[in-house]
Amino acid sequence: MNIGPVSKPEEYTIVVGCGRLGANLANTLSDLDGNVLIIDKDPESFRKLSPSYGGMTLTGDAANLQVLGDANIEKATTVVSVTNNDNINILVAQLAKELFHTDRVVARLYDPERECVYREFGIATIFPAVLSAKEIEKLLNITAGEEEEE
Ligand code: AMP
């Protein structure tokens, strides 16, 4: 699923979850002069943002509509939900898509079983386990190839 480019200045991206992945993404968007806000329920997590991070931070539980309202989710063009909780990521993604009509919505999910359901909702999904398995397979193939060449 191609959900389009993200870093035009007029765009507004909300990243939910300031773990390594969320912080990394928020840093990158900020470096690209993107308009970005990152939400986490744990204010300590914002330490992962780089000192040059120029976006906004918001402390709160993203499952709370008030918190999403404080984040001005209705103005967001992109919402990326990468907490460590699949249920929260699904909830945020569905609210963004259905209630706030966000153009681009991405959710990180640990459980790949219902991928087709999310596709139907227009939610792009990232499955770390599947991606990791593919990368490992690639590495193994490369190693096997290199061994064959020797
Ligand atoms: P990680 O496990 O490194 O990917 O980090 C996940 C981040 O998601 C952590 O910083 C959590 O505090 C955050 N998180 C988990 N649940 C929520 C929630 N309901 N609202 C906001 N942030 C959350």
Short mmCIF file of C-alpha atoms and ligand atoms in Angstrom, two decimals:
data_model
loop_
_atom_site.label_atom_id
_atom_site.label_comp_id
_atom_site.label_asym_id
_atom_site.label_seq_id
_atom_site.Cartn_x
_atom_site.Cartn_y
_atom_site.Cartn_z
CA MET A 1 0.00 0.00 0.00
CA ASN A 2 1.53 3.35 -1.05
CA ILE A 3 0.26 6.08 1.23
CA GLY A 4 2.23 8.92 -0.31
CA PRO A 5 4.99 11.30 0.73
CA VAL A 6 4.96 12.85 4.20
CA SER A 7 7.28 15.81 4.48
CA LYS A 8 5.58 18.79 2.79
CA PRO A 9 5.69 21.84 5.08
CA GLU A 10 1.89 22.21 5.20
CA GLU A 11 1.52 18.69 6.49
CA TYR A 12 0.98 17.80 10.11
CA THR A 13 2.06 14.40 11.41
CA ILE A 14 1.15 12.91 14.76
CA VAL A 15 3.35 10.06 15.98
CA VAL A 16 1.86 8.03 18.84
CA GLY A 17 4.40 6.25 21.07
CA CYS A 18 7.86 7.64 21.75
CA GLY A 19 9.74 4.34 21.86
CA ARG A 20 12.83 3.90 19.68
CA LEU A 21 10.77 3.64 16.50
CA GLY A 22 8.46 6.57 17.23
CA ALA A 23 11.31 8.81 18.42
CA ASN A 24 13.38 7.94 15.37
CA LEU A 25 10.53 8.76 13.02
CA ALA A 26 9.70 12.02 14.83
CA ASN A 27 13.38 13.05 14.71
CA THR A 28 13.53 12.35 10.98
CA LEU A 29 10.34 14.27 10.24
CA SER A 30 11.56 17.18 12.36
CA ASP A 31 14.93 17.17 10.54
CA LEU A 32 13.00 17.37 7.26
CA ASP A 33 11.23 20.48 8.61
CA GLY A 34 8.02 18.52 9.01
CA ASN A 35 5.31 19.74 11.36
CA VAL A 36 5.28 16.92 13.90
CA LEU A 37 3.85 16.16 17.33
CA ILE A 38 4.67 13.05 19.31
CA ILE A 39 2.42 11.65 22.06
CA ASP A 40 3.46 9.32 24.86
CA LYS A 41 1.88 8.47 28.18
CA ASP A 42 5.34 8.47 29.80
CA PRO A 43 7.05 11.89 29.73
CA GLU A 44 10.43 10.20 30.35
CA SER A 45 10.16 8.64 26.88
CA PHE A 46 10.73 12.03 25.25
CA ARG A 47 14.39 11.76 26.32
CA LYS A 48 14.79 9.53 23.26
CA LEU A 49 14.18 12.52 21.00
CA SER A 50 17.34 14.13 19.67
CA PRO A 51 18.44 17.48 21.12
CA SER A 52 17.73 19.03 17.72
CA TYR A 53 14.11 17.80 17.69
CA GLY A 54 12.00 20.81 16.71
CA GLY A 55 8.54 19.29 16.92
CA MET A 56 6.02 19.23 19.76
CA THR A 57 5.51 16.66 22.52
CA LEU A 58 2.32 15.78 24.35
CA THR A 59 2.06 13.59 27.45
CA GLY A 60 -1.08 11.48 27.64
CA ASP A 61 -2.84 8.22 26.91
CA ALA A 62 -3.57 8.15 23.19
CA ALA A 63 -6.65 6.01 23.83
CA ASN A 64 -8.21 9.10 25.39
CA LEU A 65 -10.17 11.25 22.93
CA GLN A 66 -9.36 14.35 24.98
CA VAL A 67 -5.64 13.70 24.42
CA LEU A 68 -6.16 13.22 20.68
CA GLY A 69 -8.19 16.46 20.71
CA ASP A 70 -5.35 18.25 22.52
CA ALA A 71 -3.08 16.98 19.73
CA ASN A 72 -5.41 18.62 17.16
CA ILE A 73 -5.85 15.29 15.43
CA GLU A 74 -8.55 16.80 13.25
CA LYS A 75 -5.80 18.85 11.57
CA ALA A 76 -3.40 15.92 11.10
CA THR A 77 -2.65 14.79 7.56
CA THR A 78 -0.76 11.74 8.83
CA VAL A 79 -1.10 9.65 11.99
CA VAL A 80 1.45 6.94 12.78
CA SER A 81 0.66 4.80 15.82
CA VAL A 82 3.66 2.86 17.10
CA THR A 83 3.00 2.19 20.78
CA ASN A 84 3.91 -1.26 22.11
CA ASN A 85 0.21 -2.11 22.36
CA ASP A 86 -1.59 -3.47 19.26
CA ASN A 87 -5.03 -2.61 20.66
CA ILE A 88 -4.04 1.02 21.20
CA ASN A 89 -2.50 1.24 17.75
CA ILE A 90 -5.64 -0.21 16.14
CA LEU A 91 -7.89 2.09 18.15
CA VAL A 92 -5.88 5.21 17.30
CA ALA A 93 -5.66 4.19 13.64
CA GLN A 94 -9.40 3.56 13.37
CA LEU A 95 -10.28 6.81 15.15
CA ALA A 96 -7.92 8.72 12.87
CA LYS A 97 -9.36 7.12 9.75
CA GLU A 98 -13.06 6.94 10.57
CA LEU A 99 -13.69 9.84 12.95
CA PHE A 100 -11.08 12.40 11.90
CA HIS A 101 -10.67 11.40 8.23
CA THR A 102 -6.87 11.55 8.39
CA ASP A 103 -5.40 11.08 4.89
CA ARG A 104 -2.60 8.68 5.84
CA VAL A 105 -2.71 6.31 8.75
CA VAL A 106 -0.05 3.77 9.71
CA ALA A 107 -0.14 1.32 12.61
CA ARG A 108 2.63 -0.90 13.93
CA LEU A 109 1.18 -4.27 14.93
CA TYR A 110 2.83 -7.28 16.50
CA ASP A 111 0.05 -9.69 15.51
CA PRO A 112 -0.04 -10.08 11.69
CA GLU A 113 -3.13 -12.30 11.62
CA ARG A 114 -5.71 -9.69 10.67
CA GLU A 115 -3.75 -7.70 8.12
CA CYS A 116 -6.50 -7.93 5.48
CA VAL A 117 -9.04 -6.34 7.87
CA TYR A 118 -6.85 -3.27 8.36
CA ARG A 119 -6.25 -3.02 4.64
CA GLU A 120 -10.03 -2.81 4.16
CA PHE A 121 -10.11 0.15 6.55
CA GLY A 122 -7.34 1.87 4.56
CA ILE A 123 -4.90 1.53 7.44
CA ALA A 124 -1.32 0.76 6.41
CA THR A 125 0.26 -1.73 8.76
CA ILE A 126 3.83 -2.53 9.74
CA PHE A 127 4.55 -5.94 11.27
CA PRO A 128 8.04 -5.97 12.84
CA ALA A 129 8.13 -9.76 13.11
CA VAL A 130 7.32 -10.21 9.42
CA LEU A 131 9.79 -7.51 8.35
CA SER A 132 12.51 -9.01 10.55
CA ALA A 133 11.88 -12.50 9.18
CA LYS A 134 12.16 -11.17 5.61
CA GLU A 135 15.41 -9.38 6.41
CA ILE A 136 16.85 -12.48 8.07
CA GLU A 137 15.86 -14.55 5.04
CA LYS A 138 17.61 -12.03 2.80
CA LEU A 139 20.74 -12.18 4.96
CA LEU A 140 20.71 -15.96 4.91
CA ASN A 141 20.34 -16.03 1.13
CA ILE A 142 23.19 -13.55 0.72
CA THR A 143 25.37 -15.62 3.03
CA ALA A 144 24.47 -18.80 1.14
CA GLY A 145 25.25 -17.05 -2.18
CA GLU A 146 28.58 -15.77 -0.88
CA GLU A 147 29.49 -19.22 0.31
CA GLU A 148 28.62 -20.70 -3.09
CA GLU A 149 30.90 -18.19 -4.83
CA GLU A 150 33.91 -19.13 -2.74
P1 AMP B 1 8.55 0.71 22.41
O1 AMP B 1 8.10 -0.47 23.20
O2 AMP B 1 10.01 1.04 22.59
O3 AMP B 1 8.16 0.62 20.97
O4 AMP B 1 7.79 2.00 23.01
C1 AMP B 1 6.42 2.12 22.96
C2 AMP B 1 6.01 3.45 23.59
O5 AMP B 1 4.58 3.54 23.53
C3 AMP B 1 6.39 3.60 25.07
O6 AMP B 1 7.16 4.80 25.24
C4 AMP B 1 5.05 3.68 25.80
O7 AMP B 1 5.08 4.58 26.91
C5 AMP B 1 4.13 4.20 24.69
N1 AMP B 1 2.72 3.90 24.92
C6 AMP B 1 2.16 2.69 25.22
N2 AMP B 1 0.83 2.79 25.35
C7 AMP B 1 0.53 4.12 25.14
C8 AMP B 1 -0.69 4.86 25.15
N3 AMP B 1 -1.88 4.29 25.42
N4 AMP B 1 -0.64 6.19 24.88
C9 AMP B 1 0.55 6.79 24.62
N5 AMP B 1 1.73 6.14 24.60
C10 AMP B 1 1.73 4.82 24.86
#
